[in-house]
Amino acid sequence: MAGNLKPLTTEKAREIGSKGGKRSAEVKRQRKAMREQMECLLSLPIKDKKITAKFKQLGLKADDMNNQMALIVATYQKALKGDMQAMNVVRELVGERVQEFKVSANIDDKVKELHGILDEMKNEQTDN
């Protein structure tokens, strides 16, 4: 199936590369605009009276009461309630490295194997 592909001419390869470069630049511009828009939204002050009251209760200053702080406080409160994902976000925000561990589907087999090894070791000790 791959044998029927024709090699690209230099001109055609240049044209395809140019289109790809232009599209890549456009996507970068869009991402930059979205990042700037999000930064703008996060920097807006909080207008909700309940949220500002909660901030005051936590001892936060009026200058710190913006949407970004609201997200941080919400994440912090979830972490306090035991949400592991929120705890990891908090740890990442303060600069602690969070490692993910992937557990294989056959973990039960590994546990059984370890139990077998431990049993063998116990038997060897009792034999001696």
PDB file of C-alpha atoms in Angstrom:
ATOM      1  CA  MET A   1       0.000   0.000   0.000  1.00  0.00           C
ATOM      2  CA  ALA A   2       2.817   2.382   0.803  1.00  0.00           C
ATOM      3  CA  GLY A   3       4.488   1.496  -2.486  1.00  0.00           C
ATOM      4  CA  ASN A   4       2.088   3.649  -4.514  1.00  0.00           C
ATOM      5  CA  LEU A   5       3.108   6.916  -2.822  1.00  0.00           C
ATOM      6  CA  LYS A   6       4.905   9.357  -5.063  1.00  0.00           C
ATOM      7  CA  PRO A   7       7.800  11.366  -3.683  1.00  0.00           C
ATOM      8  CA  LEU A   8       7.059  15.058  -3.207  1.00  0.00           C
ATOM      9  CA  THR A   9       8.719  17.594  -5.400  1.00  0.00           C
ATOM     10  CA  THR A  10      10.826  20.207  -3.640  1.00  0.00           C
ATOM     11  CA  GLU A  11       8.283  22.856  -4.558  1.00  0.00           C
ATOM     12  CA  LYS A  12       5.340  20.835  -3.199  1.00  0.00           C
ATOM     13  CA  ALA A  13       7.206  19.999   0.029  1.00  0.00           C
ATOM     14  CA  ARG A  14       8.023  23.698   0.473  1.00  0.00           C
ATOM     15  CA  GLU A  15       4.363  24.622  -0.075  1.00  0.00           C
ATOM     16  CA  ILE A  16       3.141  22.050   2.471  1.00  0.00           C
ATOM     17  CA  GLY A  17       5.800  23.158   4.974  1.00  0.00           C
ATOM     18  CA  SER A  18       4.797  26.782   4.498  1.00  0.00           C
ATOM     19  CA  LYS A  19       1.127  26.000   5.144  1.00  0.00           C
ATOM     20  CA  GLY A  20       2.068  24.046   8.253  1.00  0.00           C
ATOM     21  CA  GLY A  21       4.239  26.887   9.547  1.00  0.00           C
ATOM     22  CA  LYS A  22       1.478  29.426   8.998  1.00  0.00           C
ATOM     23  CA  ARG A  23      -1.071  27.236  10.761  1.00  0.00           C
ATOM     24  CA  SER A  24       1.329  26.654  13.650  1.00  0.00           C
ATOM     25  CA  ALA A  25       1.869  30.401  14.037  1.00  0.00           C
ATOM     26  CA  GLU A  26      -1.906  30.980  14.034  1.00  0.00           C
ATOM     27  CA  VAL A  27      -2.443  28.349  16.752  1.00  0.00           C
ATOM     28  CA  LYS A  28       0.338  29.957  18.849  1.00  0.00           C
ATOM     29  CA  ARG A  29      -1.367  33.355  18.491  1.00  0.00           C
ATOM     30  CA  GLN A  30      -4.690  31.843  19.580  1.00  0.00           C
ATOM     31  CA  ARG A  31      -3.116  30.170  22.613  1.00  0.00           C
ATOM     32  CA  LYS A  32      -1.380  33.396  23.592  1.00  0.00           C
ATOM     33  CA  ALA A  33      -4.657  35.322  23.292  1.00  0.00           C
ATOM     34  CA  MET A  34      -6.500  32.744  25.418  1.00  0.00           C
ATOM     35  CA  ARG A  35      -3.741  32.832  28.051  1.00  0.00           C
ATOM     36  CA  GLU A  36      -3.922  36.643  28.179  1.00  0.00           C
ATOM     37  CA  GLN A  37      -7.719  36.529  28.414  1.00  0.00           C
ATOM     38  CA  MET A  38      -7.565  34.008  31.264  1.00  0.00           C
ATOM     39  CA  GLU A  39      -4.996  36.135  33.085  1.00  0.00           C
ATOM     40  CA  CYS A  40      -7.350  39.099  32.703  1.00  0.00           C
ATOM     41  CA  LEU A  41     -10.297  37.125  34.134  1.00  0.00           C
ATOM     42  CA  LEU A  42      -8.223  35.787  37.014  1.00  0.00           C
ATOM     43  CA  SER A  43      -7.056  39.280  37.966  1.00  0.00           C
ATOM     44  CA  LEU A  44     -10.601  40.709  38.182  1.00  0.00           C
ATOM     45  CA  PRO A  45     -11.785  41.543  41.695  1.00  0.00           C
ATOM     46  CA  ILE A  46     -14.407  39.407  43.426  1.00  0.00           C
ATOM     47  CA  LYS A  47     -17.870  40.985  43.563  1.00  0.00           C
ATOM     48  CA  ASP A  48     -19.714  38.148  45.349  1.00  0.00           C
ATOM     49  CA  LYS A  49     -20.393  39.142  48.965  1.00  0.00           C
ATOM     50  CA  LYS A  50     -20.304  35.527  50.222  1.00  0.00           C
ATOM     51  CA  ILE A  51     -16.861  34.946  48.750  1.00  0.00           C
ATOM     52  CA  THR A  52     -15.464  38.250  50.050  1.00  0.00           C
ATOM     53  CA  ALA A  53     -16.877  37.445  53.513  1.00  0.00           C
ATOM     54  CA  LYS A  54     -15.150  34.045  53.400  1.00  0.00           C
ATOM     55  CA  PHE A  55     -11.895  35.739  52.347  1.00  0.00           C
ATOM     56  CA  LYS A  56     -12.155  38.152  55.284  1.00  0.00           C
ATOM     57  CA  GLN A  57     -12.828  35.205  57.577  1.00  0.00           C
ATOM     58  CA  LEU A  58      -9.614  33.605  56.323  1.00  0.00           C
ATOM     59  CA  GLY A  59      -7.749  36.844  57.043  1.00  0.00           C
ATOM     60  CA  LEU A  60      -7.093  37.836  53.433  1.00  0.00           C
ATOM     61  CA  LYS A  61      -6.689  41.484  52.492  1.00  0.00           C
ATOM     62  CA  ALA A  62      -9.096  43.246  50.135  1.00  0.00           C
ATOM     63  CA  ASP A  63      -6.254  43.667  47.604  1.00  0.00           C
ATOM     64  CA  ASP A  64      -5.875  39.871  47.390  1.00  0.00           C
ATOM     65  CA  MET A  65      -9.553  39.226  46.670  1.00  0.00           C
ATOM     66  CA  ASN A  66      -9.566  38.305  42.990  1.00  0.00           C
ATOM     67  CA  ASN A  67     -10.695  35.331  40.910  1.00  0.00           C
ATOM     68  CA  GLN A  68      -7.276  33.708  41.051  1.00  0.00           C
ATOM     69  CA  MET A  69      -7.330  33.759  44.852  1.00  0.00           C
ATOM     70  CA  ALA A  70     -10.889  32.356  44.774  1.00  0.00           C
ATOM     71  CA  LEU A  71      -9.656  29.359  42.775  1.00  0.00           C
ATOM     72  CA  ILE A  72      -6.727  28.865  45.111  1.00  0.00           C
ATOM     73  CA  VAL A  73      -8.958  29.034  48.197  1.00  0.00           C
ATOM     74  CA  ALA A  74     -11.458  26.589  46.643  1.00  0.00           C
ATOM     75  CA  THR A  75      -8.645  24.150  45.845  1.00  0.00           C
ATOM     76  CA  TYR A  76      -7.226  24.560  49.339  1.00  0.00           C
ATOM     77  CA  GLN A  77     -10.617  23.833  50.923  1.00  0.00           C
ATOM     78  CA  LYS A  78     -11.057  20.702  48.797  1.00  0.00           C
ATOM     79  CA  ALA A  79      -7.596  19.552  49.865  1.00  0.00           C
ATOM     80  CA  LEU A  80      -8.521  20.055  53.506  1.00  0.00           C
ATOM     81  CA  LYS A  81     -11.528  17.787  52.984  1.00  0.00           C
ATOM     82  CA  GLY A  82      -9.260  15.012  51.699  1.00  0.00           C
ATOM     83  CA  ASP A  83      -9.470  15.451  47.919  1.00  0.00           C
ATOM     84  CA  MET A  84      -6.166  13.923  46.747  1.00  0.00           C
ATOM     85  CA  GLN A  85      -6.233  15.659  43.385  1.00  0.00           C
ATOM     86  CA  ALA A  86      -6.647  19.030  45.119  1.00  0.00           C
ATOM     87  CA  MET A  87      -3.819  18.120  47.506  1.00  0.00           C
ATOM     88  CA  ASN A  88      -1.558  17.434  44.540  1.00  0.00           C
ATOM     89  CA  VAL A  89      -2.494  20.767  42.940  1.00  0.00           C
ATOM     90  CA  VAL A  90      -1.665  22.577  46.196  1.00  0.00           C
ATOM     91  CA  ARG A  91       1.656  20.751  46.421  1.00  0.00           C
ATOM     92  CA  GLU A  92       2.497  21.677  42.834  1.00  0.00           C
ATOM     93  CA  LEU A  93       1.576  25.321  43.469  1.00  0.00           C
ATOM     94  CA  VAL A  94       3.991  25.533  46.399  1.00  0.00           C
ATOM     95  CA  GLY A  95       6.754  23.877  44.404  1.00  0.00           C
ATOM     96  CA  GLU A  96       6.658  20.319  45.692  1.00  0.00           C
ATOM     97  CA  ARG A  97       7.020  17.729  43.002  1.00  0.00           C
ATOM     98  CA  VAL A  98       4.084  15.353  42.712  1.00  0.00           C
ATOM     99  CA  GLN A  99       4.816  11.897  41.350  1.00  0.00           C
ATOM    100  CA  GLU A 100       2.181   9.692  39.831  1.00  0.00           C
ATOM    101  CA  PHE A 101       2.372   5.965  40.227  1.00  0.00           C
ATOM    102  CA  LYS A 102       0.689   3.705  37.736  1.00  0.00           C
ATOM    103  CA  VAL A 103      -0.537   0.465  39.185  1.00  0.00           C
ATOM    104  CA  SER A 104      -0.643  -2.443  36.793  1.00  0.00           C
ATOM    105  CA  ALA A 105      -3.838  -4.415  36.328  1.00  0.00           C
ATOM    106  CA  ASN A 106      -2.203  -7.600  37.606  1.00  0.00           C
ATOM    107  CA  ILE A 107      -1.321  -6.233  41.031  1.00  0.00           C
ATOM    108  CA  ASP A 108      -3.054  -9.171  42.721  1.00  0.00           C
ATOM    109  CA  ASP A 109      -0.707 -11.556  40.926  1.00  0.00           C
ATOM    110  CA  LYS A 110       2.320  -9.583  42.157  1.00  0.00           C
ATOM    111  CA  VAL A 111       1.004  -9.613  45.731  1.00  0.00           C
ATOM    112  CA  LYS A 112       0.477 -13.373  45.561  1.00  0.00           C
ATOM    113  CA  GLU A 113       3.985 -13.788  44.194  1.00  0.00           C
ATOM    114  CA  LEU A 114       5.416 -11.744  47.076  1.00  0.00           C
ATOM    115  CA  HIS A 115       3.427 -13.783  49.608  1.00  0.00           C
ATOM    116  CA  GLY A 116       4.833 -16.947  48.064  1.00  0.00           C
ATOM    117  CA  ILE A 117       8.397 -15.658  48.392  1.00  0.00           C
ATOM    118  CA  LEU A 118       7.772 -14.685  52.020  1.00  0.00           C
ATOM    119  CA  ASP A 119       6.293 -18.111  52.763  1.00  0.00           C
ATOM    120  CA  GLU A 120       9.354 -19.792  51.241  1.00  0.00           C
ATOM    121  CA  MET A 121      11.634 -17.632  53.374  1.00  0.00           C
ATOM    122  CA  LYS A 122       9.670 -18.566  56.526  1.00  0.00           C
ATOM    123  CA  ASN A 123       9.851 -22.256  55.642  1.00  0.00           C
ATOM    124  CA  GLU A 124      13.606 -22.037  55.107  1.00  0.00           C
ATOM    125  CA  GLN A 125      14.039 -20.393  58.504  1.00  0.00           C
ATOM    126  CA  THR A 126      11.993 -23.041  60.284  1.00  0.00           C
ATOM    127  CA  ASP A 127      13.892 -25.847  58.535  1.00  0.00           C
ATOM    128  CA  ASN A 128      17.232 -24.502  59.742  1.00  0.00           C
TER     129      ASN A 128
END
